[in-house]
Amino acid sequence: PDLKSNHEILAFLSSYADLGYFSTVIFIAVGTVLTLVVQSSSAAMALTLVMCYEGWIPFELAAAMVLGENIGTTITANLAALVGNVHAKRAAAAHFVFNIFGVIWMFLVFPFFIHGIGWYMNTYMDMHPFGSDALYNPEHIPIALSIFHSSFNILNVILLIGFVPFIAKTVERLIKSKGDDEDFTLEFIG
């Protein structure tokens, strides 16, 4: 959407910004739904950047939307896997489970993680002109959200890599094979 001329499309979300942890949950859900609607986590991230840059939502809630966008992109993969074989369905479900667990642990440490991002930007990137916080400077928001998104995904992999066998067994129990969809062969190429 053209947010410059129609900013009320998403600006109404700013009224939900002062509800504490409930705001975080709401904006995780908004990020998930937004990614489903636009069918692209990159486009949803661009909308999140615009909303935060324009001051409609604070950095913390933009970061919560990024978490939701991580969930939303897995739902798109699950929809695509509906017509696939059991391996495609299991891979998509594992992706979903992996990101859900990531969002859960991040939700538990969310304020500390946000504070850590701000500390990193102010300390190591020297982004504190005149003593202001880099997380609330519109020029630094794209960098801060990129650092948040990248560090979340890297830490999620580091924390959950040991649980891959458990996730695989869980997904195998949830998505049973019908017997005829185990083997994959090319249909038109010998």
XYZ file of N, CA, C and O in Angstrom:
760
model
N 0.822 -1.210 0.000
C 0.000 0.000 0.000
C 0.850 1.252 0.000
O 1.974 1.247 0.464
N 0.271 2.306 -0.523
C 0.944 3.599 -0.532
C 0.760 4.223 0.844
O -0.228 4.898 1.115
N 1.722 3.999 1.714
C 1.590 4.436 3.102
C 1.770 5.932 3.270
O 1.315 6.502 4.249
N 2.421 6.582 2.333
C 2.614 8.035 2.458
C 1.292 8.775 2.356
O 1.013 9.668 3.130
N 0.465 8.398 1.378
C -0.797 9.104 1.199
C -1.955 8.450 1.954
O -2.981 9.076 2.163
N -1.795 7.183 2.351
C -2.847 6.460 3.077
C -2.299 5.888 4.376
O -2.440 4.698 4.639
N -1.681 6.731 5.172
C -1.024 6.215 6.370
C -1.999 5.659 7.401
O -1.614 4.897 8.263
N -3.265 5.998 7.308
C -4.228 5.486 8.275
C -4.458 3.988 8.122
O -5.018 3.354 9.018
N -4.007 3.394 7.002
C -4.155 1.955 6.796
C -3.525 1.188 7.958
O -4.119 0.267 8.491
N -2.332 1.578 8.358
C -1.651 0.886 9.451
C -1.380 1.771 10.665
O -0.952 1.284 11.702
N -1.644 3.061 10.558
C -1.365 3.968 11.673
C -2.273 3.708 12.875
O -1.905 4.030 14.004
N -3.442 3.081 12.648
C -4.339 2.791 13.765
C -3.688 1.851 14.780
O -4.081 1.804 15.942
N -2.666 1.111 14.362
C -1.989 0.185 15.265
C -1.271 0.906 16.405
O -1.021 0.307 17.447
N -0.967 2.183 16.216
C -0.266 2.921 17.264
C -1.101 3.028 18.538
O -0.561 3.230 19.625
N -2.418 2.864 18.430
C -3.268 2.930 19.628
C -3.097 1.701 20.519
O -3.535 1.704 21.666
N -2.458 0.651 20.013
C -2.222 -0.562 20.795
C -0.791 -0.644 21.317
O -0.341 -1.703 21.736
N -0.085 0.457 21.315
C 1.336 0.454 21.652
C 1.626 0.568 23.147
O 2.751 0.356 23.560
N 0.635 0.873 23.960
C 0.885 1.132 25.386
C 0.291 0.068 26.297
O -0.166 0.375 27.397
N 0.292 -1.185 25.889
C -0.341 -2.241 26.672
C 0.662 -3.226 27.272
O 0.290 -4.339 27.647
N 1.928 -2.866 27.331
C 2.949 -3.725 27.931
C 3.190 -4.992 27.122
O 3.294 -4.951 25.898
N 3.276 -6.124 27.834
C 3.519 -7.396 27.154
C 2.391 -7.754 26.203
O 2.604 -8.421 25.194
N 1.181 -7.309 26.504
C 0.055 -7.572 25.613
C 0.272 -6.894 24.262
O -0.102 -7.448 23.224
N 0.882 -5.715 24.265
C 1.229 -5.046 23.004
C 2.193 -5.894 22.194
O 2.053 -6.013 20.972
N 3.158 -6.493 22.882
C 4.123 -7.350 22.184
C 3.405 -8.515 21.519
O 3.654 -8.827 20.359
N 2.486 -9.143 22.244
C 1.725 -10.270 21.682
C 0.881 -9.801 20.496
O 0.837 -10.466 19.453
N 0.234 -8.658 20.634
C -0.593 -8.125 19.541
C 0.260 -7.882 18.300
O -0.124 -8.255 17.188
N 1.435 -7.296 18.479
C 2.256 -6.971 17.316
C 2.961 -8.200 16.726
O 3.279 -8.211 15.538
N 3.172 -9.227 17.514
C 3.630 -10.500 16.944
C 2.536 -11.042 16.028
O 2.808 -11.481 14.902
N 1.290 -10.989 16.495
C 0.163 -11.451 15.674
C 0.001 -10.580 14.429
O -0.254 -11.097 13.326
N 0.156 -9.267 14.580
C 0.044 -8.359 13.427
C 1.122 -8.690 12.393
O 0.848 -8.733 11.190
N 2.343 -8.937 12.836
C 3.420 -9.297 11.916
C 3.127 -10.591 11.181
O 3.391 -10.715 9.982
N 2.538 -11.552 11.894
C 2.179 -12.834 11.270
C 1.107 -12.631 10.207
O 1.244 -13.094 9.069
N 0.043 -11.907 10.567
C -1.059 -11.685 9.628
C -0.597 -10.843 8.441
O -0.945 -11.131 7.289
N 0.202 -9.825 8.709
C 0.702 -8.970 7.631
C 1.522 -9.781 6.624
O 1.374 -9.603 5.412
N 2.343 -10.699 7.120
C 3.142 -11.537 6.217
C 2.246 -12.469 5.415
O 2.490 -12.702 4.231
N 1.200 -12.986 6.040
C 0.257 -13.831 5.307
C -0.470 -13.056 4.221
O -0.671 -13.558 3.121
N -0.852 -11.828 4.532
C -1.614 -11.024 3.568
C -0.759 -10.641 2.368
O -1.194 -10.769 1.227
N 0.459 -10.175 2.616
C 1.300 -9.730 1.505
C 2.106 -10.871 0.892
O 2.739 -10.684 -0.140
N 2.062 -12.068 1.539
C 2.752 -13.260 1.039
C 4.252 -13.056 0.858
O 4.862 -13.639 -0.037
N 4.833 -12.209 1.685
C 6.260 -11.952 1.575
C 6.756 -11.350 2.885
O 6.281 -10.291 3.301
N 7.706 -12.033 3.508
C 8.256 -11.481 4.743
C 9.104 -10.251 4.454
O 9.207 -9.351 5.294
N 9.681 -10.161 3.277
C 10.461 -8.978 2.909
C 9.562 -7.751 2.767
O 9.906 -6.658 3.229
N 8.408 -7.923 2.132
C 7.470 -6.808 1.997
C 6.908 -6.417 3.360
O 6.749 -5.222 3.656
N 6.632 -7.409 4.206
C 6.141 -7.105 5.556
C 7.214 -6.372 6.358
O 6.907 -5.442 7.110
N 8.475 -6.768 6.178
C 9.572 -6.079 6.867
C 9.669 -4.634 6.379
O 9.908 -3.728 7.183
N 9.474 -4.407 5.095
C 9.511 -3.038 4.566
C 8.396 -2.196 5.181
O 8.621 -1.042 5.559
N 7.195 -2.765 5.304
C 6.090 -2.040 5.944
C 6.409 -1.752 7.410
O 6.103 -0.669 7.922
N 7.017 -2.715 8.094
C 7.399 -2.521 9.490
C 8.412 -1.388 9.617
O 8.303 -0.536 10.504
N 9.383 -1.354 8.728
C 10.390 -0.288 8.744
C 9.741 1.078 8.539
O 10.082 2.041 9.232
N 8.802 1.154 7.606
C 8.118 2.428 7.344
C 7.316 2.860 8.563
O 7.365 4.030 8.976
N 6.588 1.925 9.171
C 5.774 2.261 10.333
C 6.634 2.759 11.488
O 6.273 3.721 12.169
N 7.767 2.131 11.698
C 8.656 2.545 12.789
C 9.364 3.851 12.453
O 9.490 4.738 13.296
N 9.810 3.977 11.218
C 10.502 5.195 10.784
C 9.594 6.414 10.898
O 10.028 7.491 11.289
N 8.320 6.232 10.537
C 7.358 7.337 10.599
C 6.918 7.648 12.030
O 6.215 8.624 12.258
N 7.293 6.796 12.972
C 6.952 7.043 14.369
C 5.588 6.538 14.783
O 5.098 6.880 15.852
N 4.955 5.701 13.963
C 3.643 5.176 14.304
C 3.750 4.127 15.399
O 2.817 3.961 16.184
N 4.854 3.391 15.422
C 5.085 2.391 16.465
C 6.515 2.535 16.964
O 7.402 2.924 16.204
N 6.752 2.217 18.240
C 8.121 2.282 18.755
C 8.947 1.084 18.281
O 8.409 0.093 17.769
N 10.249 1.178 18.468
C 11.152 0.129 18.011
C 10.786 -1.234 18.588
O 10.850 -2.244 17.881
N 10.418 -1.295 19.868
C 10.110 -2.579 20.510
C 8.977 -3.305 19.782
O 9.038 -4.524 19.590
N 7.971 -2.572 19.372
C 6.836 -3.202 18.701
C 7.163 -3.541 17.252
O 6.640 -4.513 16.708
N 8.043 -2.773 16.644
C 8.518 -3.146 15.304
C 9.294 -4.458 15.391
O 9.154 -5.333 14.527
N 10.092 -4.622 16.448
C 10.825 -5.879 16.646
C 9.847 -7.031 16.881
O 10.059 -8.146 16.383
N 8.759 -6.774 17.614
C 7.737 -7.805 17.817
C 7.097 -8.191 16.489
O 6.825 -9.371 16.237
N 6.877 -7.204 15.625
C 6.330 -7.514 14.298
C 7.292 -8.379 13.503
O 6.874 -9.283 12.771
N 8.583 -8.125 13.646
C 9.587 -8.946 12.953
C 9.487 -10.395 13.426
O 9.595 -11.332 12.621
N 9.266 -10.603 14.725
C 9.075 -11.965 15.226
C 7.850 -12.604 14.575
O 7.886 -13.770 14.165
N 6.763 -11.845 14.481
C 5.565 -12.349 13.821
C 5.791 -12.653 12.358
O 5.237 -13.618 11.818
N 6.608 -11.844 11.715
C 6.914 -12.083 10.302
C 7.686 -13.387 10.124
O 7.528 -14.070 9.108
N 8.501 -13.749 11.116
C 9.191 -15.036 11.069
C 8.200 -16.189 11.142
O 8.392 -17.217 10.506
N 7.134 -16.024 11.910
C 6.089 -17.049 11.964
C 5.287 -17.049 10.671
O 4.994 -18.096 10.102
N 4.929 -15.872 10.186
C 4.108 -15.759 8.982
C 4.740 -16.384 7.760
O 4.055 -16.985 6.932
N 6.042 -16.273 7.651
C 6.706 -16.856 6.484
C 6.680 -18.382 6.537
O 6.671 -19.035 5.498
N 6.596 -18.972 7.728
C 6.500 -20.430 7.817
C 5.097 -20.903 7.457
O 4.934 -21.994 6.922
N 4.093 -20.094 7.756
C 2.726 -20.479 7.408
C 2.561 -20.502 5.893
O 1.896 -21.381 5.343
N 3.185 -19.566 5.212
C 3.162 -19.565 3.746
C 3.776 -20.856 3.212
O 3.241 -21.470 2.285
N 4.887 -21.287 3.797
C 5.521 -22.543 3.379
C 4.612 -23.734 3.664
O 4.549 -24.681 2.863
N 3.906 -23.702 4.786
C 2.980 -24.794 5.104
C 1.819 -24.849 4.119
O 1.377 -25.933 3.752
N 1.336 -23.697 3.695
C 0.275 -23.684 2.684
C 0.775 -24.271 1.366
O 0.064 -25.025 0.700
N 1.998 -23.944 1.002
C 2.564 -24.478 -0.236
C 2.781 -25.982 -0.134
O 2.669 -26.703 -1.128
N 3.081 -26.483 1.063
C 3.361 -27.907 1.246
C 2.103 -28.769 1.307
O 2.193 -29.998 1.295
N 0.933 -28.151 1.375
C -0.304 -28.926 1.458
C -0.459 -29.907 0.303
O -1.033 -30.979 0.479
N 0.029 -29.541 -0.856
C -0.103 -30.411 -2.022
C 1.136 -31.285 -2.224
O 1.186 -32.065 -3.170
N 2.115 -31.177 -1.351
C 3.349 -31.940 -1.488
C 3.256 -33.307 -0.837
O 2.248 -33.678 -0.238
N 4.360 -34.052 -0.931
C 4.404 -35.354 -0.289
C 4.675 -35.195 1.203
O 4.787 -34.082 1.716
N 4.802 -36.293 1.912
C 4.955 -36.263 3.358
C 6.234 -35.536 3.773
O 6.267 -34.859 4.804
N 7.283 -35.636 2.974
C 8.547 -34.975 3.305
C 8.407 -33.451 3.228
O 8.953 -32.731 4.064
N 7.687 -32.969 2.237
C 7.452 -31.524 2.115
C 6.621 -31.024 3.286
O 6.913 -29.966 3.863
N 5.599 -31.784 3.661
C 4.754 -31.389 4.789
C 5.544 -31.387 6.090
O 5.392 -30.488 6.924
N 6.389 -32.389 6.274
C 7.200 -32.456 7.495
C 8.238 -31.336 7.550
O 8.477 -30.763 8.611
N 8.843 -31.031 6.418
C 9.837 -29.951 6.385
C 9.182 -28.612 6.722
O 9.722 -27.816 7.500
N 8.014 -28.367 6.153
C 7.302 -27.118 6.437
C 6.862 -27.061 7.895
O 6.963 -26.015 8.547
N 6.400 -28.177 8.429
C 5.977 -28.206 9.833
C 7.173 -28.009 10.761
O 7.068 -27.322 11.785
N 8.309 -28.601 10.427
C 9.519 -28.425 11.246
C 9.957 -26.960 11.245
O 10.372 -26.426 12.281
N 9.856 -26.319 10.103
C 10.181 -24.894 9.998
C 9.270 -24.080 10.914
O 9.719 -23.182 11.634
N 7.988 -24.415 10.912
C 7.018 -23.728 11.771
C 7.333 -23.942 13.246
O 7.380 -22.989 14.033
N 7.567 -25.195 13.633
C 7.876 -25.514 15.036
C 9.150 -24.808 15.472
O 9.224 -24.234 16.567
N 10.156 -24.824 14.622
C 11.433 -24.183 14.917
C 11.231 -22.693 15.201
O 11.733 -22.160 16.194
N 10.481 -22.016 14.345
C 10.269 -20.576 14.523
C 9.333 -20.261 15.686
O 9.512 -19.248 16.359
N 8.352 -21.126 15.947
C 7.468 -20.910 17.101
C 8.282 -20.979 18.393
O 8.147 -20.123 19.270
N 9.134 -21.998 18.518
C 9.975 -22.093 19.712
C 10.907 -20.889 19.811
O 11.158 -20.377 20.900
N 11.407 -20.424 18.677
C 12.265 -19.244 18.678
C 11.542 -18.009 19.179
O 12.077 -17.243 19.982
N 10.310 -17.821 18.730
C 9.541 -16.660 19.167
C 9.194 -16.784 20.656
O 9.222 -15.791 21.384
N 8.935 -17.998 21.125
C 8.610 -18.185 22.547
C 9.794 -17.820 23.430
O 9.648 -17.070 24.400
N 10.994 -18.333 23.096
C 12.128 -17.989 23.965
C 12.469 -16.508 23.852
O 12.864 -15.879 24.839
N 12.306 -15.928 22.660
C 12.589 -14.506 22.502
C 11.581 -13.668 23.290
O 11.938 -12.647 23.883
N 10.331 -14.096 23.325
C 9.316 -13.368 24.084
C 9.695 -13.310 25.567
O 9.474 -12.296 26.231
N 10.288 -14.380 26.063
C 10.663 -14.431 27.474
C 11.805 -13.476 27.818
O 11.891 -12.979 28.935
N 12.691 -13.230 26.848
C 13.852 -12.356 27.105
C 13.770 -11.053 26.316
O 14.752 -10.319 26.234
N 12.599 -10.760 25.779
C 12.427 -9.658 24.846
C 12.953 -8.311 25.364
O 13.745 -7.667 24.676
N 12.559 -7.856 26.553
C 13.057 -6.534 26.998
C 14.578 -6.495 27.132
O 15.203 -5.487 26.794
N 15.162 -7.590 27.605
C 16.611 -7.646 27.768
C 17.316 -7.640 26.414
O 18.356 -7.016 26.239
N 16.732 -8.340 25.456
C 17.322 -8.408 24.117
C 17.265 -7.044 23.441
O 18.233 -6.617 22.810
N 16.130 -6.357 23.567
C 15.994 -5.015 22.994
C 17.010 -4.077 23.632
O 17.668 -3.284 22.950
N 17.136 -4.167 24.935
C 18.128 -3.344 25.639
C 19.539 -3.662 25.129
O 20.362 -2.751 24.939
N 19.822 -4.939 24.882
C 21.125 -5.342 24.356
C 21.394 -4.779 22.966
O 22.518 -4.369 22.662
N 20.372 -4.742 22.121
C 20.526 -4.163 20.781
C 20.857 -2.679 20.901
O 21.747 -2.159 20.234
N 20.123 -1.981 21.769
C 20.386 -0.547 21.980
C 21.787 -0.312 22.532
O 22.490 0.601 22.091
N 22.185 -1.142 23.497
C 23.528 -1.020 24.073
C 24.592 -1.235 23.002
O 25.553 -0.482 22.906
N 24.410 -2.267 22.165
C 25.376 -2.563 21.106
C 25.491 -1.388 20.134
O 26.589 -0.966 19.780
N 24.361 -0.851 19.726
C 24.394 0.247 18.756
C 25.023 1.498 19.349
O 25.781 2.187 18.686
N 24.702 1.790 20.591
C 25.255 2.989 21.228
C 26.733 2.830 21.562
O 27.492 3.800 21.488
N 27.154 1.622 21.915
C 28.524 1.400 22.363
C 29.478 1.123 21.212
O 30.521 1.767 21.089
N 29.122 0.168 20.365
C 30.061 -0.288 19.346
C 29.869 0.355 17.975
O 30.777 0.357 17.161
N 28.700 0.855 17.704
C 28.476 1.463 16.397
C 28.514 2.978 16.482
O 28.331 3.652 15.488
N 28.719 3.499 17.691
C 28.841 4.940 17.913
C 27.678 5.700 17.275
O 27.861 6.631 16.503
N 26.464 5.249 17.592
C 25.266 5.865 17.012
C 24.475 6.615 18.070
O 23.271 6.463 18.188
N 25.122 7.378 18.863
C 24.406 8.132 19.889
C 24.748 9.616 19.787
O 25.450 10.170 20.608
N 24.243 10.254 18.741
C 24.528 11.676 18.618
C 23.917 12.461 19.778
O 22.747 12.300 20.093
N 24.731 13.236 20.426
C 24.292 14.100 21.520
C 23.613 13.319 22.643
O 22.704 13.784 23.284
N 24.039 12.078 22.848
C 23.547 11.288 23.961
C 22.192 10.640 23.749
O 21.648 10.059 24.660
N 21.621 10.697 22.560
C 20.314 10.085 22.350
C 20.469 8.578 22.135
O 21.542 8.080 21.833
N 19.381 7.872 22.306
C 19.378 6.427 22.129
C 19.200 6.101 20.648
O 18.285 6.594 19.997
N 20.054 5.240 20.130
C 20.024 4.908 18.702
C 18.726 4.228 18.287
O 18.312 4.335 17.138
N 18.053 3.528 19.211
C 16.819 2.824 18.859
C 15.658 3.766 18.576
O 14.656 3.361 18.004
N 15.785 5.018 18.973
C 14.689 5.957 18.777
C 15.044 7.056 17.785
O 14.313 8.021 17.659
N 16.131 6.876 17.088
C 16.531 7.794 16.041
C 16.077 7.193 14.709
O 16.534 6.109 14.341
N 15.171 7.841 13.985
C 14.644 7.249 12.748
C 15.720 6.826 11.747
O 15.526 5.850 11.028
N 16.838 7.528 11.716
C 17.898 7.164 10.776
C 18.534 5.827 11.118
O 19.073 5.152 10.244
N 18.480 5.422 12.378
C 19.137 4.194 12.809
C 18.192 3.001 12.905
O 18.644 1.882 13.134
N 16.912 3.226 12.743
C 15.929 2.152 12.877
C 16.160 1.011 11.885
O 16.120 -0.155 12.281
N 16.427 1.268 10.603
C 16.681 0.136 9.700
C 17.866 -0.725 10.140
O 17.805 -1.947 10.069
N 18.907 -0.084 10.632
C 20.069 -0.838 11.095
C 19.712 -1.643 12.337
O 20.038 -2.823 12.451
N 19.002 -0.995 13.273
C 18.633 -1.673 14.519
C 17.719 -2.863 14.252
O 17.914 -3.945 14.828
N 16.731 -2.716 13.370
C 15.846 -3.840 13.060
C 16.590 -4.947 12.322
O 16.319 -6.122 12.539
N 17.533 -4.574 11.484
C 18.348 -5.582 10.799
C 19.204 -6.355 11.791
O 19.315 -7.583 11.697
N 19.790 -5.649 12.735
C 20.589 -6.321 13.775
C 19.694 -7.229 14.612
O 20.054 -8.366 14.918
N 18.514 -6.730 14.970
C 17.585 -7.552 15.750
C 17.223 -8.821 14.988
O 17.301 -9.931 15.527
N 16.808 -8.666 13.737
C 16.362 -9.802 12.938
C 17.482 -10.814 12.733
O 17.290 -12.022 12.922
N 18.653 -10.332 12.368
C 19.781 -11.234 12.125
C 20.228 -11.931 13.400
O 20.440 -13.153 13.410
N 20.368 -11.177 14.489
C 20.838 -11.788 15.732
C 19.802 -12.764 16.288
O 20.165 -13.817 16.820
N 18.524 -12.457 16.139
C 17.491 -13.405 16.574
C 17.620 -14.717 15.819
O 17.604 -15.804 16.416
N 17.715 -14.644 14.503
C 17.787 -15.873 13.712
C 19.066 -16.660 13.982
O 19.036 -17.893 14.064
N 20.186 -15.978 14.138
C 21.440 -16.673 14.430
C 21.368 -17.338 15.805
O 21.732 -18.517 15.954
N 20.900 -16.608 16.805
C 20.779 -17.186 18.147
C 19.754 -18.320 18.188
O 19.932 -19.304 18.907
N 18.703 -18.187 17.421
C 17.694 -19.242 17.366
C 18.309 -20.534 16.839
O 18.057 -21.613 17.380
N 19.118 -20.438 15.807
C 19.785 -21.625 15.270
C 20.750 -22.207 16.303
O 20.769 -23.414 16.543
N 21.534 -21.346 16.941
C 22.499 -21.820 17.929
C 21.789 -22.518 19.097
O 22.223 -23.581 19.558
N 20.686 -21.941 19.565
C 19.968 -22.519 20.704
C 19.199 -23.789 20.352
O 19.102 -24.708 21.163
N 18.641 -23.844 19.163
C 17.755 -24.960 18.823
C 18.410 -26.057 17.991
O 17.765 -27.079 17.735
N 19.652 -25.893 17.595
C 20.284 -26.916 16.745
C 20.364 -28.262 17.464
O 20.226 -29.310 16.851
N 20.533 -28.234 18.760
C 20.568 -29.479 19.521
C 19.219 -30.163 19.631
O 19.145 -31.347 19.962
N 18.157 -29.431 19.366
C 16.814 -29.993 19.459
C 16.277 -30.488 18.115
O 15.123 -30.889 18.035
N 17.101 -30.465 17.082
C 16.644 -30.882 15.755
C 16.137 -32.327 15.759
O 15.069 -32.603 15.194
N 16.852 -33.292 16.387
C 16.284 -34.655 16.410
C 14.917 -34.719 17.101
O 14.016 -35.420 16.639
N 14.746 -33.952 18.180
C 13.458 -33.921 18.883
C 12.378 -33.318 17.994
O 11.257 -33.843 17.926
N 12.703 -32.227 17.323
C 11.734 -31.589 16.424
C 11.376 -32.540 15.283
O 10.200 -32.671 14.920
N 12.375 -33.239 14.745
C 12.118 -34.182 13.652
C 11.190 -35.310 14.103
O 10.227 -35.654 13.401
N 11.440 -35.872 15.281
C 10.579 -36.949 15.787
C 9.166 -36.439 16.071
O 8.182 -37.128 15.795
N 9.077 -35.229 16.601
C 7.771 -34.640 16.883
C 6.978 -34.442 15.596
O 5.798 -34.791 15.521
N 7.637 -33.930 14.583
C 6.960 -33.690 13.303
C 6.575 -35.014 12.645
O 5.494 -35.135 12.063
N 7.422 -36.037 12.768
C 7.079 -37.347 12.213
C 5.859 -37.938 12.910
O 5.036 -38.603 12.274
N 5.734 -37.708 14.229
C 4.558 -38.190 14.952
C 3.310 -37.406 14.568
O 2.212 -37.966 14.520
N 3.472 -36.105 14.322
C 2.324 -35.280 13.970
C 1.839 -35.537 12.546
O 0.638 -35.534 12.281
N 2.775 -35.727 11.627
C 2.423 -35.916 10.213
C 2.802 -37.339 9.826
O 3.954 -37.637 9.517
N 1.816 -38.196 9.867
C 2.027 -39.610 9.576
C 2.097 -39.844 8.073
O 1.449 -39.157 7.296
N 2.875 -40.825 7.703
C 2.983 -41.207 6.298
C 1.812 -42.102 5.925
O 1.359 -42.918 6.717
N 1.346 -41.953 4.708
C 0.271 -42.799 4.197
C 0.837 -44.032 3.496
O 0.087 -44.834 2.973
N 2.143 -44.130 3.438
C 2.788 -45.291 2.824
C 3.138 -45.072 1.367
O 4.212 -45.439 0.914
N 2.232 -44.458 0.614
C 2.486 -44.274 -0.811
C 3.163 -42.941 -1.114
O 3.560 -42.706 -2.248
N 3.312 -42.091 -0.136
C 3.915 -40.790 -0.396
C 5.324 -40.673 0.183
O 5.880 -39.598 0.251
N 5.911 -41.795 0.592
C 7.268 -41.782 1.148
C 8.325 -41.594 0.066
O 9.286 -40.880 0.239
N 8.169 -42.284 -1.034
C 9.176 -42.243 -2.081
C 8.878 -41.106 -3.046
O 7.739 -40.895 -3.448
N 9.944 -40.421 -3.446
C 9.789 -39.350 -4.411
C 10.483 -39.757 -5.699
O 11.643 -40.155 -5.694
N 9.756 -39.702 -6.774
C 10.351 -39.956 -8.084
C 9.865 -38.870 -9.025
O 8.765 -38.326 -8.876
N 10.712 -38.541 -9.970
C 10.313 -37.555 -10.968
C 9.227 -38.159 -11.845
O 9.313 -39.311 -12.257
N 8.217 -37.375 -12.134
C 7.073 -37.898 -12.861
C 7.301 -37.929 -14.370
O 6.896 -38.866 -15.051
N 7.984 -36.915 -14.914
C 8.101 -36.799 -16.359
C 9.515 -37.009 -16.876
O 9.739 -37.057 -18.078
N 10.485 -37.086 -15.987
C 11.869 -37.281 -16.414
C 12.361 -38.616 -15.893
O 12.257 -38.906 -14.702
N 12.872 -39.435 -16.780
C 13.346 -40.760 -16.383
C 14.671 -40.712 -15.668
O 15.390 -39.744 -15.684
